[in-house]
Coordinates of N, CA and C in Angstrom, one line a residue:
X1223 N 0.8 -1.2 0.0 CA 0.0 0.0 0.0 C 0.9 1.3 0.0
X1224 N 2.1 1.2 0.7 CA 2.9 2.8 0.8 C 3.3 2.8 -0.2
X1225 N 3.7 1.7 -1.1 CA 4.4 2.1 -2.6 C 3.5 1.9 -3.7
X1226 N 2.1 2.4 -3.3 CA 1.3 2.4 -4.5 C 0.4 1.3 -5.4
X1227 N 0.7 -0.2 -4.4 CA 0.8 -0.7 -6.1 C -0.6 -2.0 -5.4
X1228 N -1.5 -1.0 -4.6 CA -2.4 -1.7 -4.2 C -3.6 -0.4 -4.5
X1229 N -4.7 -1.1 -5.5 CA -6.3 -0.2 -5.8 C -7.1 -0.5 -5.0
X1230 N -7.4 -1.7 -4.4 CA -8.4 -1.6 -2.9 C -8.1 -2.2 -2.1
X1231 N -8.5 -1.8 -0.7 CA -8.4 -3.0 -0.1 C -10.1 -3.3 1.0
X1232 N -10.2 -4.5 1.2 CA -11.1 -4.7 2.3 C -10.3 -4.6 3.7
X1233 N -11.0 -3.9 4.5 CA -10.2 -3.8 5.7 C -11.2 -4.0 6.9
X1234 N -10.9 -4.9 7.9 CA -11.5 -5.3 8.9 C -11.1 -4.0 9.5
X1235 N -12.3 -3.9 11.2 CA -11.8 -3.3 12.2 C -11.2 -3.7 13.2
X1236 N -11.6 -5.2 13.6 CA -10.8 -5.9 14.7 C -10.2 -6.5 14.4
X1237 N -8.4 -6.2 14.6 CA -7.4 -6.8 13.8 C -6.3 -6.5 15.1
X1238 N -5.6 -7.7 15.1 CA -4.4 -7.6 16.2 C -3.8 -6.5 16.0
X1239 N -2.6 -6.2 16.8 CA -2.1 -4.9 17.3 C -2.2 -3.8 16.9
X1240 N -3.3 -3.9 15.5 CA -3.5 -2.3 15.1 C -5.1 -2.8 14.6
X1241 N -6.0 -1.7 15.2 CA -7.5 -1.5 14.3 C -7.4 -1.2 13.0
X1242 N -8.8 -1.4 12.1 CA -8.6 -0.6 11.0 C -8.5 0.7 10.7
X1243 N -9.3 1.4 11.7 CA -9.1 2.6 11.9 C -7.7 3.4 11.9
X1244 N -7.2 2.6 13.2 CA -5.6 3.4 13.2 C -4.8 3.2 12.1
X1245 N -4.9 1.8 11.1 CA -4.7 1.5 10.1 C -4.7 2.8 8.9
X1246 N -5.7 3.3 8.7 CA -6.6 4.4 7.7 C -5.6 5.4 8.2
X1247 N -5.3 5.8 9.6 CA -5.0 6.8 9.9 C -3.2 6.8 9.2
X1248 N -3.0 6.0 9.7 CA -0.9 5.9 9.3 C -0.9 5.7 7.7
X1249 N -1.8 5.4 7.0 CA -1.4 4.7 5.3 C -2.3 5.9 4.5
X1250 N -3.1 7.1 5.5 CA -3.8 7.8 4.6 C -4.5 7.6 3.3
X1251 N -4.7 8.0 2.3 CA -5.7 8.0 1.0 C -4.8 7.5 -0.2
X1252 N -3.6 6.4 0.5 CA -2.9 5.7 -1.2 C -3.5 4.6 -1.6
X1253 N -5.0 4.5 -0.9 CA -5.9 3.7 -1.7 C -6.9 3.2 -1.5
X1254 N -8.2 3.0 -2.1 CA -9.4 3.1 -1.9 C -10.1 1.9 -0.8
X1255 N -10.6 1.7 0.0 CA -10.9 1.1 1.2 C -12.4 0.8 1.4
X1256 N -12.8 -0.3 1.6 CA -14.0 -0.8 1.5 C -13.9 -1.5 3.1
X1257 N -14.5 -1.0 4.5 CA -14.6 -1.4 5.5 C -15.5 -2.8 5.7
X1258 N -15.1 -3.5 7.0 CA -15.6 -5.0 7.0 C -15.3 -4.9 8.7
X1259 N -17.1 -5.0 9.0 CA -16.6 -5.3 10.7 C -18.1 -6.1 10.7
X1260 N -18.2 -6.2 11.9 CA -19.1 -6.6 13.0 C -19.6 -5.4 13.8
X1261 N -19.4 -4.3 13.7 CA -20.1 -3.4 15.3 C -20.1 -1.9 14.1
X1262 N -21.4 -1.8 14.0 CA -22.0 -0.6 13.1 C -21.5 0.7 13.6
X1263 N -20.9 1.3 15.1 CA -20.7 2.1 15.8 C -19.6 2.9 14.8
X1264 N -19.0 1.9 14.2 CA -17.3 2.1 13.5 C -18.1 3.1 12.3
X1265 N -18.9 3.3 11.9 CA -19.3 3.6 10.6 C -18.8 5.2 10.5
X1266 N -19.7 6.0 11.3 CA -19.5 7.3 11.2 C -17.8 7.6 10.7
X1267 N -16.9 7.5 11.9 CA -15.6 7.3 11.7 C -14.8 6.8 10.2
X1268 N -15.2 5.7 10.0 CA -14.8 4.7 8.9 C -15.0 6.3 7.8
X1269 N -16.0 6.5 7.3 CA -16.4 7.8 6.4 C -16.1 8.5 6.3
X1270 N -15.5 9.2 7.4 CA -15.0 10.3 7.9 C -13.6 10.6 7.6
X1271 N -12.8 9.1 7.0 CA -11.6 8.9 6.4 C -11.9 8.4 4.7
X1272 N -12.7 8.9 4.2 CA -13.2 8.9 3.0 C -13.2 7.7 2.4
X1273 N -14.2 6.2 3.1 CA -13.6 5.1 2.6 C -15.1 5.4 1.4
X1274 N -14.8 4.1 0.6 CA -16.0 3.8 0.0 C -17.0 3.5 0.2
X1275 N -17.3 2.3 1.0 CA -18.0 1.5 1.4 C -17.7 1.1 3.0
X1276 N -19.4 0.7 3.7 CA -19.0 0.0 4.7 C -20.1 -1.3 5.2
X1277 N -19.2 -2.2 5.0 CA -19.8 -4.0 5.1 C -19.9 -4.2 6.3
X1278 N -21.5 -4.5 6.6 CA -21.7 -5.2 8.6 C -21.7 -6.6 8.2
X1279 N -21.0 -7.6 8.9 CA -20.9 -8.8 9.1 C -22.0 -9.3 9.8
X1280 N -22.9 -10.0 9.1 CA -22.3 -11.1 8.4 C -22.9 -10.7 6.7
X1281 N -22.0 -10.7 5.9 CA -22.3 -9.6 4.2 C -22.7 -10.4 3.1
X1282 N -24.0 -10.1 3.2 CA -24.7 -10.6 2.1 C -24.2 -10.6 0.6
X1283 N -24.1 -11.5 -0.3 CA -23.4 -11.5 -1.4 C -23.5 -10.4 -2.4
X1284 N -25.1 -9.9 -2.5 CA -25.6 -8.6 -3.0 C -25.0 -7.1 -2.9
X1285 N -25.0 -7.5 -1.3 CA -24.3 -5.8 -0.3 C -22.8 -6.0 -0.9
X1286 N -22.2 -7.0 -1.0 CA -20.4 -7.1 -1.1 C -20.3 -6.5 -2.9
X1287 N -21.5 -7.2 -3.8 CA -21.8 -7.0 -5.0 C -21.7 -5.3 -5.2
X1288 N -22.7 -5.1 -4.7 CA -22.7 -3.3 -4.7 C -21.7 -2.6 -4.4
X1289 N -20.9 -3.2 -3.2 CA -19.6 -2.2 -3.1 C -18.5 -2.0 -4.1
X1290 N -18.7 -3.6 -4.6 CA -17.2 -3.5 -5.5 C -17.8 -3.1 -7.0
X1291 N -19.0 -2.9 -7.3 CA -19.1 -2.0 -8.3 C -19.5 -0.2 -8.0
X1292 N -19.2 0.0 -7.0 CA -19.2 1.1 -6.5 C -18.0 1.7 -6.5
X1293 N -16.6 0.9 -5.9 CA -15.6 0.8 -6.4 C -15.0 1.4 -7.6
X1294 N -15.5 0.3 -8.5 CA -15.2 0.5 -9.9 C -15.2 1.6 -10.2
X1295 N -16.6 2.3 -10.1 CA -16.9 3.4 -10.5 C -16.1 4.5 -10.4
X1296 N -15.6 4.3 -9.1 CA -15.5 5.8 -8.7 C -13.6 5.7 -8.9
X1297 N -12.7 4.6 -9.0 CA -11.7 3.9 -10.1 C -11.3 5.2 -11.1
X1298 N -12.6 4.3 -11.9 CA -13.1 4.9 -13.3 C -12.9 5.8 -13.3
X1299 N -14.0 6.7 -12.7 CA -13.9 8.5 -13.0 C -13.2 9.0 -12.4
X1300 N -11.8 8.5 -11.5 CA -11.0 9.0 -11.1 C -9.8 9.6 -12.3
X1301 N -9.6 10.9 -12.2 CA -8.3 11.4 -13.3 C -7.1 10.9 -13.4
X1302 N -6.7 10.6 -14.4 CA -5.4 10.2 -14.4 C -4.3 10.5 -13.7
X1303 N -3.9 12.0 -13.6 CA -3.1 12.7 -12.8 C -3.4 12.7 -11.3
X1304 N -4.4 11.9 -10.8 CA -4.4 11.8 -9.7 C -4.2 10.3 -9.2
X1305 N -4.4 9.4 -10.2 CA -3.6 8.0 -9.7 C -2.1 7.7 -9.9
X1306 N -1.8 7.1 -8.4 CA -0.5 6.5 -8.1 C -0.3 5.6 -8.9
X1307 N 1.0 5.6 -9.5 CA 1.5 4.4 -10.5 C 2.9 3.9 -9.7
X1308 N 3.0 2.7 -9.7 CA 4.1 2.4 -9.0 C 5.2 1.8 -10.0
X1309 N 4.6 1.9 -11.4 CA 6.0 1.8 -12.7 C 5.9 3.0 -13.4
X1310 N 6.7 2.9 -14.2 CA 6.9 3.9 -15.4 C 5.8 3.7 -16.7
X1311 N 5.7 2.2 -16.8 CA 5.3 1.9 -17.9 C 3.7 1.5 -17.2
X1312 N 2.4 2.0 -18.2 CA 1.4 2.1 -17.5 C 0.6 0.9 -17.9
X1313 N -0.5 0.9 -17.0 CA -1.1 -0.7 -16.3 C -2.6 -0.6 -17.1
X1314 N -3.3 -1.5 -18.1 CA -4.2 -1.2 -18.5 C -5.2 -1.3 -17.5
X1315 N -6.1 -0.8 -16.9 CA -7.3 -0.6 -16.4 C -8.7 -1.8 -17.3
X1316 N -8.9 -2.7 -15.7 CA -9.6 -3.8 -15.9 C -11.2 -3.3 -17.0
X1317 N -11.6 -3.8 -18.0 CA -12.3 -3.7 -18.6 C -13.8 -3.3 -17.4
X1318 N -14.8 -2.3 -17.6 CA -15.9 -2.4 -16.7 C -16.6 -3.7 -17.2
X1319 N -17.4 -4.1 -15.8 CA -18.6 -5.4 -16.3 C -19.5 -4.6 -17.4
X1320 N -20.1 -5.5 -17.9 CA -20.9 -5.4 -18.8 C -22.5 -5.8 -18.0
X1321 N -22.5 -6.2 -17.7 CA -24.0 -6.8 -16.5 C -24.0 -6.7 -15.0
X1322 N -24.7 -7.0 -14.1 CA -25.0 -7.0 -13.2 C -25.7 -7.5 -12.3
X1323 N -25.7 -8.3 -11.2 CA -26.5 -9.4 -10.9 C -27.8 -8.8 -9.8
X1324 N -28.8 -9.1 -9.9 CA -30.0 -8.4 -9.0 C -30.4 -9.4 -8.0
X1325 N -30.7 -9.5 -6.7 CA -31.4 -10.4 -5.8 C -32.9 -10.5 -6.9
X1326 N -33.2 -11.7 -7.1 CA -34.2 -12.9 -7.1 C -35.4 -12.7 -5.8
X1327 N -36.1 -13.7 -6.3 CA -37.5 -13.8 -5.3 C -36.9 -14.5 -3.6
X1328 N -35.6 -15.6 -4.0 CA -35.5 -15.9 -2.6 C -34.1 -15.6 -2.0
X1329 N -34.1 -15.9 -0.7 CA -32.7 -15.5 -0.3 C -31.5 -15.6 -1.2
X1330 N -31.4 -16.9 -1.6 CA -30.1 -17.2 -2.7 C -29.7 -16.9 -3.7
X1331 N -31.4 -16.3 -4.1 CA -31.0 -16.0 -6.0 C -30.6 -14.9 -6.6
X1332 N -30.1 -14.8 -7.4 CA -29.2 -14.1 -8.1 C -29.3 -13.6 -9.7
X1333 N -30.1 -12.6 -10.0 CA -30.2 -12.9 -11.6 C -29.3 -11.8 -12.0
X1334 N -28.8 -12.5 -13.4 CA -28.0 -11.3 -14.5 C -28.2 -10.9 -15.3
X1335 N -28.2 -9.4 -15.4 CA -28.7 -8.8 -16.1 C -27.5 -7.8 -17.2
X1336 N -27.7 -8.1 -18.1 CA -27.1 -7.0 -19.2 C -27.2 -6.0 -19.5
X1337 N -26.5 -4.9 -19.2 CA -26.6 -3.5 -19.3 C -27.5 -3.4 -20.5
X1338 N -26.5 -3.9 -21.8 CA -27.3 -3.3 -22.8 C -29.2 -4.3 -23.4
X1339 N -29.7 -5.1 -22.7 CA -30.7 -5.4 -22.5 C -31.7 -4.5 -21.6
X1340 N -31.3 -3.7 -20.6 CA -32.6 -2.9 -19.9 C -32.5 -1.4 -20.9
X1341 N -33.9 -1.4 -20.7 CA -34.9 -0.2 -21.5 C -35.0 0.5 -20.4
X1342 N -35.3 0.7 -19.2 CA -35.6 1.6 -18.2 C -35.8 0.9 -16.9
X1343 N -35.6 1.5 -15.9 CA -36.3 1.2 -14.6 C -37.1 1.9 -13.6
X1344 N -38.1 1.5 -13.2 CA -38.7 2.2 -12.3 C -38.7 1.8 -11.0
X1345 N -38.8 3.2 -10.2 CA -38.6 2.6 -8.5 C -40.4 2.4 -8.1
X1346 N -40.2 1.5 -6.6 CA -41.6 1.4 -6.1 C -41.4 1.1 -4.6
X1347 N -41.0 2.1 -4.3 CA -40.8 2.0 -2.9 C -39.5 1.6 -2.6
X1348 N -39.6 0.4 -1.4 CA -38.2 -0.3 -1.4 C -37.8 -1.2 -2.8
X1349 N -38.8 -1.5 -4.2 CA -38.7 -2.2 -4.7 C -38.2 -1.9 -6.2
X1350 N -37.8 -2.1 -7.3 CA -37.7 -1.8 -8.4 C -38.3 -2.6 -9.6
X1351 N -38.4 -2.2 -10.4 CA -39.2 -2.9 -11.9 C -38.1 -2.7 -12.7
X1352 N -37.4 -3.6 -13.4 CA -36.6 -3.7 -14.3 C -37.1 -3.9 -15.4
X1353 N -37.4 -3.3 -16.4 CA -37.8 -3.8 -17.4 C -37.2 -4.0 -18.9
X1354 N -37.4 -5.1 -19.4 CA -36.1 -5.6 -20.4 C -37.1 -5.8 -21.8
X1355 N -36.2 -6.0 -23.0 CA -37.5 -6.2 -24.1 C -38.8 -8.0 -23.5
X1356 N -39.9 -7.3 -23.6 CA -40.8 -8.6 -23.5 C -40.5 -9.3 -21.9
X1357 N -40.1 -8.2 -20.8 CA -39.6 -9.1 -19.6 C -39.8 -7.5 -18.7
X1358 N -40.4 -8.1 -17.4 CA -40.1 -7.3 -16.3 C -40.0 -8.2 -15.6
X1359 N -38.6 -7.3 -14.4 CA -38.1 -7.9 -13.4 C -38.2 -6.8 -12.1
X1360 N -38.7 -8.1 -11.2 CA -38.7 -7.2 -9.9 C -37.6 -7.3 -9.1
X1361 N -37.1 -6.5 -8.2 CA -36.3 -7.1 -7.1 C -36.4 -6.3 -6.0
X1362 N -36.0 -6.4 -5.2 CA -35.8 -5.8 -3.7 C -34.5 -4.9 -3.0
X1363 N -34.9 -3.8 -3.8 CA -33.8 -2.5 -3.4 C -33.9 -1.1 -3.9
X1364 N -33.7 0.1 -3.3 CA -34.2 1.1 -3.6 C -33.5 1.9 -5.3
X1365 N -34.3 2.5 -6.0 CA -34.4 3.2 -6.9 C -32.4 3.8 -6.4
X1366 N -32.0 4.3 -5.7 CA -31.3 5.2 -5.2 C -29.9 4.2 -5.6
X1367 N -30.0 3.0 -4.8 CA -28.9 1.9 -5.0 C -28.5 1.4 -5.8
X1368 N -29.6 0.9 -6.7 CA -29.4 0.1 -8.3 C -28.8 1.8 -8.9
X1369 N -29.2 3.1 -9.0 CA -28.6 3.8 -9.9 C -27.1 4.2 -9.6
X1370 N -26.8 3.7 -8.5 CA -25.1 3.3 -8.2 C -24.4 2.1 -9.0
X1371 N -25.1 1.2 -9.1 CA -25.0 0.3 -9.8 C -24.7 0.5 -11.3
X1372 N -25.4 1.2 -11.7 CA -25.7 1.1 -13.0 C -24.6 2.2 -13.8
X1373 N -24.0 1.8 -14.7 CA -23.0 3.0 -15.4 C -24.0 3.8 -16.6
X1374 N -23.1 5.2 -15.9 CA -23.8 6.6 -16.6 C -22.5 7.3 -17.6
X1375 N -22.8 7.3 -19.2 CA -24.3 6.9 -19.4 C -23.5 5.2 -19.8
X1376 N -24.7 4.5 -20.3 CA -25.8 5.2 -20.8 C -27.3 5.7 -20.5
X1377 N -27.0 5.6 -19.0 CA -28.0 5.1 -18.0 C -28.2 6.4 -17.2
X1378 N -29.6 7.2 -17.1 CA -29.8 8.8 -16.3 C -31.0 8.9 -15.4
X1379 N -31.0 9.1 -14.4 CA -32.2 9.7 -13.4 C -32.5 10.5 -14.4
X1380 N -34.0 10.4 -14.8 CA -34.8 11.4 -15.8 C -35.8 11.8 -14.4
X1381 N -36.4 11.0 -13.3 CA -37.5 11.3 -12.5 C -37.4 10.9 -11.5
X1382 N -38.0 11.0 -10.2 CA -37.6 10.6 -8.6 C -38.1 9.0 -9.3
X1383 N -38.8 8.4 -10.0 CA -39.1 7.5 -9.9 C -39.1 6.3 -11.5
X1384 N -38.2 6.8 -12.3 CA -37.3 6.2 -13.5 C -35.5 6.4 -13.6
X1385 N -35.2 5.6 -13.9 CA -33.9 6.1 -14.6 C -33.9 5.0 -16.2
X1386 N -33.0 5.6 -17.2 CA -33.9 5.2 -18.4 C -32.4 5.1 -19.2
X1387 N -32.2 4.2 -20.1 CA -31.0 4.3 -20.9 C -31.2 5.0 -22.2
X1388 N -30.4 6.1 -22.3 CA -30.5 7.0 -23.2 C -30.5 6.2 -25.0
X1389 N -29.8 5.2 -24.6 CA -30.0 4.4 -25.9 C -30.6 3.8 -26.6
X1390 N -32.3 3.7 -25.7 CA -33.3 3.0 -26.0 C -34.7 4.1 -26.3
X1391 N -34.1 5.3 -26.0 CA -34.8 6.2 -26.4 C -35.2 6.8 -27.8
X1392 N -36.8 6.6 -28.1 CA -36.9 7.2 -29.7 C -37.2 8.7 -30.0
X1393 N -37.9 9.1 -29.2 CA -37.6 10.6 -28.8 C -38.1 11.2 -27.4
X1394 N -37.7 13.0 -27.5 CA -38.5 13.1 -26.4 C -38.8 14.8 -26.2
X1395 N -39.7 14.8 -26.2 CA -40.8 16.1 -26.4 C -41.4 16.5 -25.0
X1396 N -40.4 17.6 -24.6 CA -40.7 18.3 -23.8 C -40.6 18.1 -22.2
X1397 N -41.7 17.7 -21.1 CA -41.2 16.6 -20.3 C -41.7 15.4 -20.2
X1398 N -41.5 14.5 -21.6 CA -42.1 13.4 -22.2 C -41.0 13.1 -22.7
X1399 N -40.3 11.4 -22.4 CA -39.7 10.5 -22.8 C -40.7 9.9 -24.0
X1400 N -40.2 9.0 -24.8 CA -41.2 8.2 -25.5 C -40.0 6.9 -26.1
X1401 N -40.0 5.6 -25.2 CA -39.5 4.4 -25.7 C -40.1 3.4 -26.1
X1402 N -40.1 3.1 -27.3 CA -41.7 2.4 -28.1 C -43.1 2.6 -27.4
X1403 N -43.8 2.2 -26.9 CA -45.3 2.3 -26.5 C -45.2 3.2 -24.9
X1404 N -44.2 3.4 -24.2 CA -43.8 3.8 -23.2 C -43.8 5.5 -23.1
X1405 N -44.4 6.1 -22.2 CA -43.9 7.5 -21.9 C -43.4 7.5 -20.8
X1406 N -42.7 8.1 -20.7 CA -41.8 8.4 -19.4 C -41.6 10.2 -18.8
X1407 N -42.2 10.6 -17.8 CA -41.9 11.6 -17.5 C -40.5 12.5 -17.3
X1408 N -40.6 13.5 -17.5 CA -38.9 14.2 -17.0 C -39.6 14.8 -15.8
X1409 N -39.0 14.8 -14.5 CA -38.7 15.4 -13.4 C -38.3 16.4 -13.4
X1410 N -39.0 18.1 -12.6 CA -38.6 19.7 -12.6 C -36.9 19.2 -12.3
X1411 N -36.6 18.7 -11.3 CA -35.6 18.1 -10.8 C -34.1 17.7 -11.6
X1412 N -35.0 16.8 -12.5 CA -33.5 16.2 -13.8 C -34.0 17.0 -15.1
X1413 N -34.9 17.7 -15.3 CA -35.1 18.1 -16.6 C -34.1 19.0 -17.5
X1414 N -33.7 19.7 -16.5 CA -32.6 20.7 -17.0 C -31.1 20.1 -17.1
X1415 N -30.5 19.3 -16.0 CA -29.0 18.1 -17.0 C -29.9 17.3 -17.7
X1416 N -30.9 16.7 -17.9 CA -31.3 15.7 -19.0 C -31.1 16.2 -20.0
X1417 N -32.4 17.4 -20.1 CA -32.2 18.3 -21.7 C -30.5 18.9 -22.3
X1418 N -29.9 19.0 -21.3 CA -28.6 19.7 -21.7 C -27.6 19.0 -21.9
X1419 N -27.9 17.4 -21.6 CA -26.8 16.3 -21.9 C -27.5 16.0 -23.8
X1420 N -28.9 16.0 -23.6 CA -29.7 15.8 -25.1 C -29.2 17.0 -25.9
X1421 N -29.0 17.7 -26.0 CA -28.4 19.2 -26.8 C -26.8 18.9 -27.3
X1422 N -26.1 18.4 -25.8 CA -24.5 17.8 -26.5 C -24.4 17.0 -27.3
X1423 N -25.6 15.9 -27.2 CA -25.1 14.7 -28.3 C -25.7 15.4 -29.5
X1424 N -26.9 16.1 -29.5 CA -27.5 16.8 -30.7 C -25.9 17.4 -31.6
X1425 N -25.3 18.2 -30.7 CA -24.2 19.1 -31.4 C -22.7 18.3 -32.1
X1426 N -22.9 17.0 -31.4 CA -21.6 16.3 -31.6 C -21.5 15.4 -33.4

C-alpha cells in the first residue's frame, strides 16, 4: 500500500495490534478502502476517512456485490493525474462489467442482467421494476442503490421515480420520454441536466 501498487483493499476493524481505523489513519488516501466489521458504531468514523463502502458482518453476497461495483466506479472517474503508479510503464485498467447481478425472489437467487438489454427502470418503494425487451423484473432494493449500480451513461435519473437508458430512447418532447409504446416523465428536478446532456449529443 505505501508504494502504491495496491487499488483496494477490504479492511476489517478488529485486527491484532492495530485496528482498521488506526490503520486508515498511518497509510492515509494511497488507496481506496471498503470497510468489513461486526459493530456498526465504526461507521460514522470509517467515512470520515473517506472510505468507499462500509460492510456489517455477516455480508450478504448482493451488499459485497454493490460495493465492488461502487468501487469500480469511482476507479473509473477518477483522473489520471491523480492516480498513483508504481512503474513507469502504465497498467491497463480492468475492462468495466458489462451486467449486473439483481437479488431474485429468494434468499439465494441471483439474476443477470445486461446492461445493454434494460430499457428503463422504475422505483416502487423499497422495490424496483426492471424492465427488459418482453420481460419485467422485480427485485428488492431502492431506486437510489441500483442507480449506483448502473453505469452513466448510458443510464440517467430522468425522475424521482425512473432512470432510463438514453440508448433505447426514440424521442423526447418536452417533459415526455417516449421508448416504443412507453412514456416516461422528465422530473422539474433532472429536466434541466437531461435536456442539456440531449443538446450535446444533438451538437456532436
Amino acid at each position: 500500500m505505501q508504494e502504491g501498487k495496491v487499488d483496494l483493499v477490504f479492511l476489517d476493524i478488529q485486527m491484532p495490534e492495530l485496528t482498521g481505523i488506526q490503520f486508515l489513519k498511518i497509510c492515509g488516501s494511497k488507496c481506496k478502502v471498503i470497510l468489513t466489521t461486526a459493530y456498526p458504531e465504526y461507521a460514522l468514523e470509517g467515512y470520515e476517512h473517506d472510505v468507499i463502502d462500509y460492510l456489517l458482518k455477516p455480508i450478504p453476497f448482493d451488499r459485497f456485490l454493490k460495493a465492488v461495483h461502487k468501487a469500480q466506479s469511482i476507479m473509473q472517474q477518477q483522473p489520471v493525474s491523480a492516480q498513483v503508479s508504481a512503474t513507469p510503464a502504465p497498467v491497463a485498467a480492468s475492462p468495466a462489467p458489462e451486467y449486473m447481478f439483481v437479488k431474485g425472489e429468494t434468499k439465494n437467487k441471483f439474476l443477470k442482467i445486461d446492461y445493454n438489454d434494460i430499457l428503463y427502470v422504475e422505483g416502487l418503494k423499497n422495490y424496483v421494476s426492471i424492465y427488459l425487451p418482453g420481460q419485467r423484473l422485480v427485485t428488492y432494493q431502492t431506486l437510489r442503490d441500483l442507480e449506483q449500480q448502473l453505469p452513466q451513461p448510458p443510464f440517467y435519473r430522468v425522475h424521482k421515480s425512473y432512470i432510463i437508458s438514453i440508448d433505447k430512447v426514440n424521442m423526447v418532447d418536452g417533459h415526455t420520454i417516449y421508448m416504443g409504446d412507453k412514456e416516461i416523465p422528465v422530473g422539474e428536478t433532472y429536466r434541466e441536466g437531461f435536456l442539456s446532456m440531449i443538446r450535446e449529443k444533438d451538437q456532436r
